[in-house]
Short mmCIF file of C-alpha atoms in Angstrom, two decimals:
data_model
loop_
_atom_site.label_atom_id
_atom_site.label_comp_id
_atom_site.label_asym_id
_atom_site.label_seq_id
_atom_site.Cartn_x
_atom_site.Cartn_y
_atom_site.Cartn_z
CA UNK A 15 121.16 -10.58 40.19
CA UNK A 16 124.22 -10.74 37.98
CA UNK A 17 123.87 -13.92 35.94
CA UNK A 18 126.96 -13.91 33.75
CA UNK A 19 130.21 -15.69 34.52
CA UNK A 20 133.32 -13.51 34.55
CA UNK A 21 136.16 -14.61 32.28
CA UNK A 22 139.41 -12.96 33.33
CA UNK A 23 141.90 -12.66 30.46
CA UNK A 24 145.26 -13.75 31.81
CA UNK A 25 147.40 -11.19 29.98
CA UNK A 26 150.69 -9.58 31.06
CA UNK A 27 150.39 -5.85 31.85
CA UNK A 28 146.61 -5.90 31.48
CA UNK A 29 143.45 -6.14 33.52
CA UNK A 30 140.61 -7.31 31.27
CA UNK A 31 137.39 -9.11 32.18
CA UNK A 32 134.74 -10.51 29.85
CA UNK A 33 131.12 -11.26 30.74
CA UNK A 34 129.54 -13.16 27.81
CA UNK A 35 125.88 -12.93 28.89
CA UNK A 36 125.72 -9.66 30.79
CA UNK A 37 122.38 -8.93 29.11
CA UNK A 38 119.86 -11.63 28.21
CA UNK A 39 119.36 -12.30 24.50
CA UNK A 40 115.92 -10.66 24.65
CA UNK A 41 117.25 -7.55 26.42
CA UNK A 42 120.20 -7.32 24.03
CA UNK A 43 117.98 -7.55 20.94
CA UNK A 44 115.57 -4.92 22.27
CA UNK A 45 118.48 -2.58 23.09
CA UNK A 46 120.02 -3.17 19.65
CA UNK A 47 116.76 -2.27 17.85
CA UNK A 48 116.12 0.84 19.94
CA UNK A 49 119.67 2.23 19.72
CA UNK A 50 119.85 1.54 15.99
CA UNK A 51 116.65 3.51 15.37
CA UNK A 52 116.92 6.37 17.88
CA UNK A 53 120.58 7.34 17.35
CA UNK A 54 121.54 10.25 15.11
CA UNK A 55 124.50 8.43 13.48
CA UNK A 56 127.41 10.36 11.98
CA UNK A 57 130.32 9.39 9.76
CA UNK A 58 133.25 11.65 10.57
CA UNK A 59 136.39 11.96 8.46
CA UNK A 60 139.67 10.69 9.91
CA UNK A 61 143.20 11.64 8.93
CA UNK A 62 145.67 8.81 8.34
CA UNK A 63 149.22 9.72 7.25
CA UNK A 64 148.02 13.09 5.99
CA UNK A 65 145.14 11.68 3.93
CA UNK A 66 141.48 12.11 4.85
CA UNK A 67 139.04 9.20 4.72
CA UNK A 68 135.48 8.61 5.90
CA UNK A 69 135.68 6.71 9.19
CA UNK A 70 134.82 3.03 8.48
CA UNK A 71 131.87 2.96 10.90
CA UNK A 72 129.13 5.28 12.18
CA UNK A 73 129.36 6.94 15.60
CA UNK A 74 127.57 9.09 18.17
CA UNK A 75 128.66 10.49 21.55
CA UNK A 76 126.51 10.75 24.68
CA UNK A 77 127.37 12.24 28.08
CA UNK A 78 125.96 13.59 31.31
CA UNK A 79 127.94 16.81 30.68
CA UNK A 80 128.94 18.97 27.72
CA UNK A 81 132.57 17.83 27.53
CA UNK A 82 133.74 16.96 24.01
CA UNK A 83 135.79 13.85 23.28
CA UNK A 84 138.70 13.91 20.82
CA UNK A 85 140.50 11.05 19.05
CA UNK A 86 142.16 10.60 15.62
CA UNK A 87 141.81 14.34 14.88
CA UNK A 88 138.06 14.11 15.46
CA UNK A 89 136.35 16.16 18.16
CA UNK A 90 132.87 14.94 19.04
CA UNK A 91 130.26 16.96 20.92
CA UNK A 92 128.03 14.89 23.21
CA UNK A 93 124.29 14.35 23.06
CA UNK A 94 122.27 13.95 26.26
CA UNK A 95 122.00 10.31 27.39
CA UNK A 96 118.83 8.58 26.18
CA UNK A 97 116.67 6.58 28.57
CA UNK A 98 117.88 3.40 26.88
CA UNK A 99 121.56 4.26 27.40
CA UNK A 100 120.89 5.29 31.01
CA UNK A 101 119.35 1.85 31.70
CA UNK A 102 122.41 0.10 30.24
CA UNK A 103 124.78 2.48 32.05
CA UNK A 104 123.03 1.89 35.39
CA UNK A 105 123.39 -1.89 35.11
CA UNK A 106 127.12 -1.60 34.31
CA UNK A 107 127.68 0.90 37.13
CA UNK A 108 125.93 -1.41 39.61
CA UNK A 109 128.28 -4.22 38.56
CA UNK A 110 131.52 -2.21 38.45
CA UNK A 111 130.80 0.34 41.19
CA UNK A 112 132.15 3.01 38.82
CA UNK A 113 130.23 6.07 37.59
CA UNK A 114 130.74 6.69 33.87
CA UNK A 115 130.27 10.16 32.36
CA UNK A 116 130.39 9.42 28.65
CA UNK A 117 129.50 6.79 26.05
CA UNK A 118 130.90 6.49 22.52
CA UNK A 119 128.44 4.50 20.39
CA UNK A 120 129.71 2.74 17.26
CA UNK A 121 127.72 1.07 14.48
CA UNK A 122 129.59 -1.52 12.42
CA UNK A 123 127.24 -1.93 9.46
CA UNK A 124 129.03 -4.78 7.67
CA UNK A 125 132.29 -6.74 7.90
CA UNK A 126 133.90 -3.87 6.00
CA UNK A 127 133.38 -1.52 8.94
CA UNK A 128 136.28 -1.63 11.38
CA UNK A 129 138.42 0.11 13.95
CA UNK A 130 142.20 0.32 13.52
CA UNK A 131 144.86 -0.51 16.10
CA UNK A 132 144.67 1.99 18.98
CA UNK A 133 144.64 2.44 22.74
CA UNK A 134 142.04 4.44 24.66
CA UNK A 135 144.73 6.67 26.13
CA UNK A 136 143.54 10.18 25.35
CA UNK A 137 144.50 12.75 28.01
CA UNK A 138 140.92 13.46 29.01
CA UNK A 139 140.46 9.81 30.05
CA UNK A 140 143.11 10.19 32.77
CA UNK A 141 145.67 7.63 33.94
CA UNK A 142 144.63 3.95 33.93
CA UNK A 143 141.14 4.57 32.51
CA UNK A 144 138.30 2.09 32.95
CA UNK A 145 136.54 1.30 29.67
CA UNK A 146 133.32 -0.74 29.69
CA UNK A 147 132.46 -2.08 26.23
CA UNK A 148 129.05 -3.58 25.40
CA UNK A 149 128.20 -5.51 22.21
CA UNK A 150 124.72 -5.78 20.71
CA UNK A 151 124.15 -7.50 17.37
CA UNK A 152 126.54 -9.59 15.31
CA UNK A 153 129.60 -10.99 17.15
CA UNK A 154 132.95 -9.56 16.03
CA UNK A 155 136.51 -10.50 16.92
CA UNK A 156 138.34 -8.13 19.28
CA UNK A 157 142.09 -8.29 18.66
CA UNK A 158 144.70 -7.32 21.23
CA UNK A 159 148.47 -6.97 20.87
CA UNK A 160 151.16 -5.89 23.32
CA UNK A 161 152.98 -2.69 22.40
CA UNK A 162 156.48 -4.07 23.10
CA UNK A 163 156.33 -7.86 23.21
CA UNK A 164 155.20 -8.84 19.70
CA UNK A 165 154.58 -12.43 20.81
CA UNK A 166 151.79 -11.34 23.15
CA UNK A 167 148.51 -11.37 21.23
CA UNK A 168 144.92 -12.28 22.04
CA UNK A 169 141.70 -12.65 20.04
CA UNK A 170 138.29 -12.66 21.70
CA UNK A 171 134.84 -13.01 20.10
CA UNK A 172 132.61 -10.29 21.54
CA UNK A 173 129.12 -11.73 21.59
CA UNK A 174 125.58 -10.28 21.55
CA UNK A 175 124.77 -8.97 25.04
CA UNK A 176 128.35 -9.18 26.32
CA UNK A 177 130.37 -6.77 28.47
CA UNK A 178 134.15 -6.30 28.29
CA UNK A 179 135.94 -4.26 30.95
CA UNK A 180 139.47 -2.95 30.44
CA UNK A 181 141.17 -1.25 33.38
CA UNK A 182 144.46 -0.84 35.25
CA UNK A 183 147.49 -0.32 33.00
CA UNK A 184 145.88 -2.04 29.96
CA UNK A 185 145.84 1.08 27.74
CA UNK A 186 149.53 1.81 28.47
CA UNK A 187 150.73 -1.60 27.27
CA UNK A 188 148.16 -2.95 24.79
CA UNK A 189 146.56 -1.92 21.50
CA UNK A 190 143.19 -3.23 20.33
CA UNK A 191 141.11 -3.26 17.16
CA UNK A 192 138.02 -4.63 15.43
CA UNK A 193 139.43 -5.83 12.10
CA UNK A 194 137.62 -5.97 8.78
CA UNK A 195 136.23 -9.36 7.78
CA UNK A 196 135.19 -10.76 4.40
CA UNK A 197 132.51 -12.81 6.14
CA UNK A 198 128.93 -11.75 5.59
CA UNK A 199 128.23 -10.32 9.06
CA UNK A 200 125.15 -8.48 10.19
CA UNK A 201 125.34 -5.06 11.94
CA UNK A 202 126.92 -4.69 15.38
CA UNK A 203 126.43 -1.86 17.86
CA UNK A 204 129.22 -1.25 20.37
CA UNK A 205 128.87 1.05 23.39
CA UNK A 206 132.07 2.12 25.13
CA UNK A 207 131.45 3.78 28.48
CA UNK A 208 134.27 5.91 29.85
CA UNK A 209 135.04 8.72 32.30
CA UNK A 210 136.03 12.11 30.87
CA UNK A 211 138.23 13.90 33.41
CA UNK A 212 138.27 17.62 34.18
CA UNK A 213 141.36 18.97 32.42
CA UNK A 214 143.14 22.15 33.34
#
């Protein structure tokens, strides 16, 4: 039974839903511990304005196929889904009635780890992609801003065990980020499930 209340973000040009307690606190903590320990974390370099920097978080890619995923001049090759990720994926798929192919896993170690303004609009995600984002660990603020209307902004605290779903035209019109914070925050693991399309 799905126990969490759905909070629909009433944003122009977007379709975003938030489920604060999608996983129980016990489930979320167990998943956090397992993923933290069984993932082969990597820190890729990213290029920003011609300069190369270590990405300010650790990542890993998992999929049910061998399709790579590219963003910010990084191309990631997928690992096979773990049993843990398959359990999480199955629960999300039961709720959304959508079959996801791929999961990008991010580890934000401290408040200094972040993700810059971006949209999940890579070609291989197709038009109007559905992104299901799960948070385990320390809550972090998820910032949204409209591409054209600078007055349209939103900030949402993504909590331990929560699920955020972005779909429809959201990625065409909105950018999102996890900003750095000077607060002393504990590690956060974020799973973003997506569908990699067949290109060509």
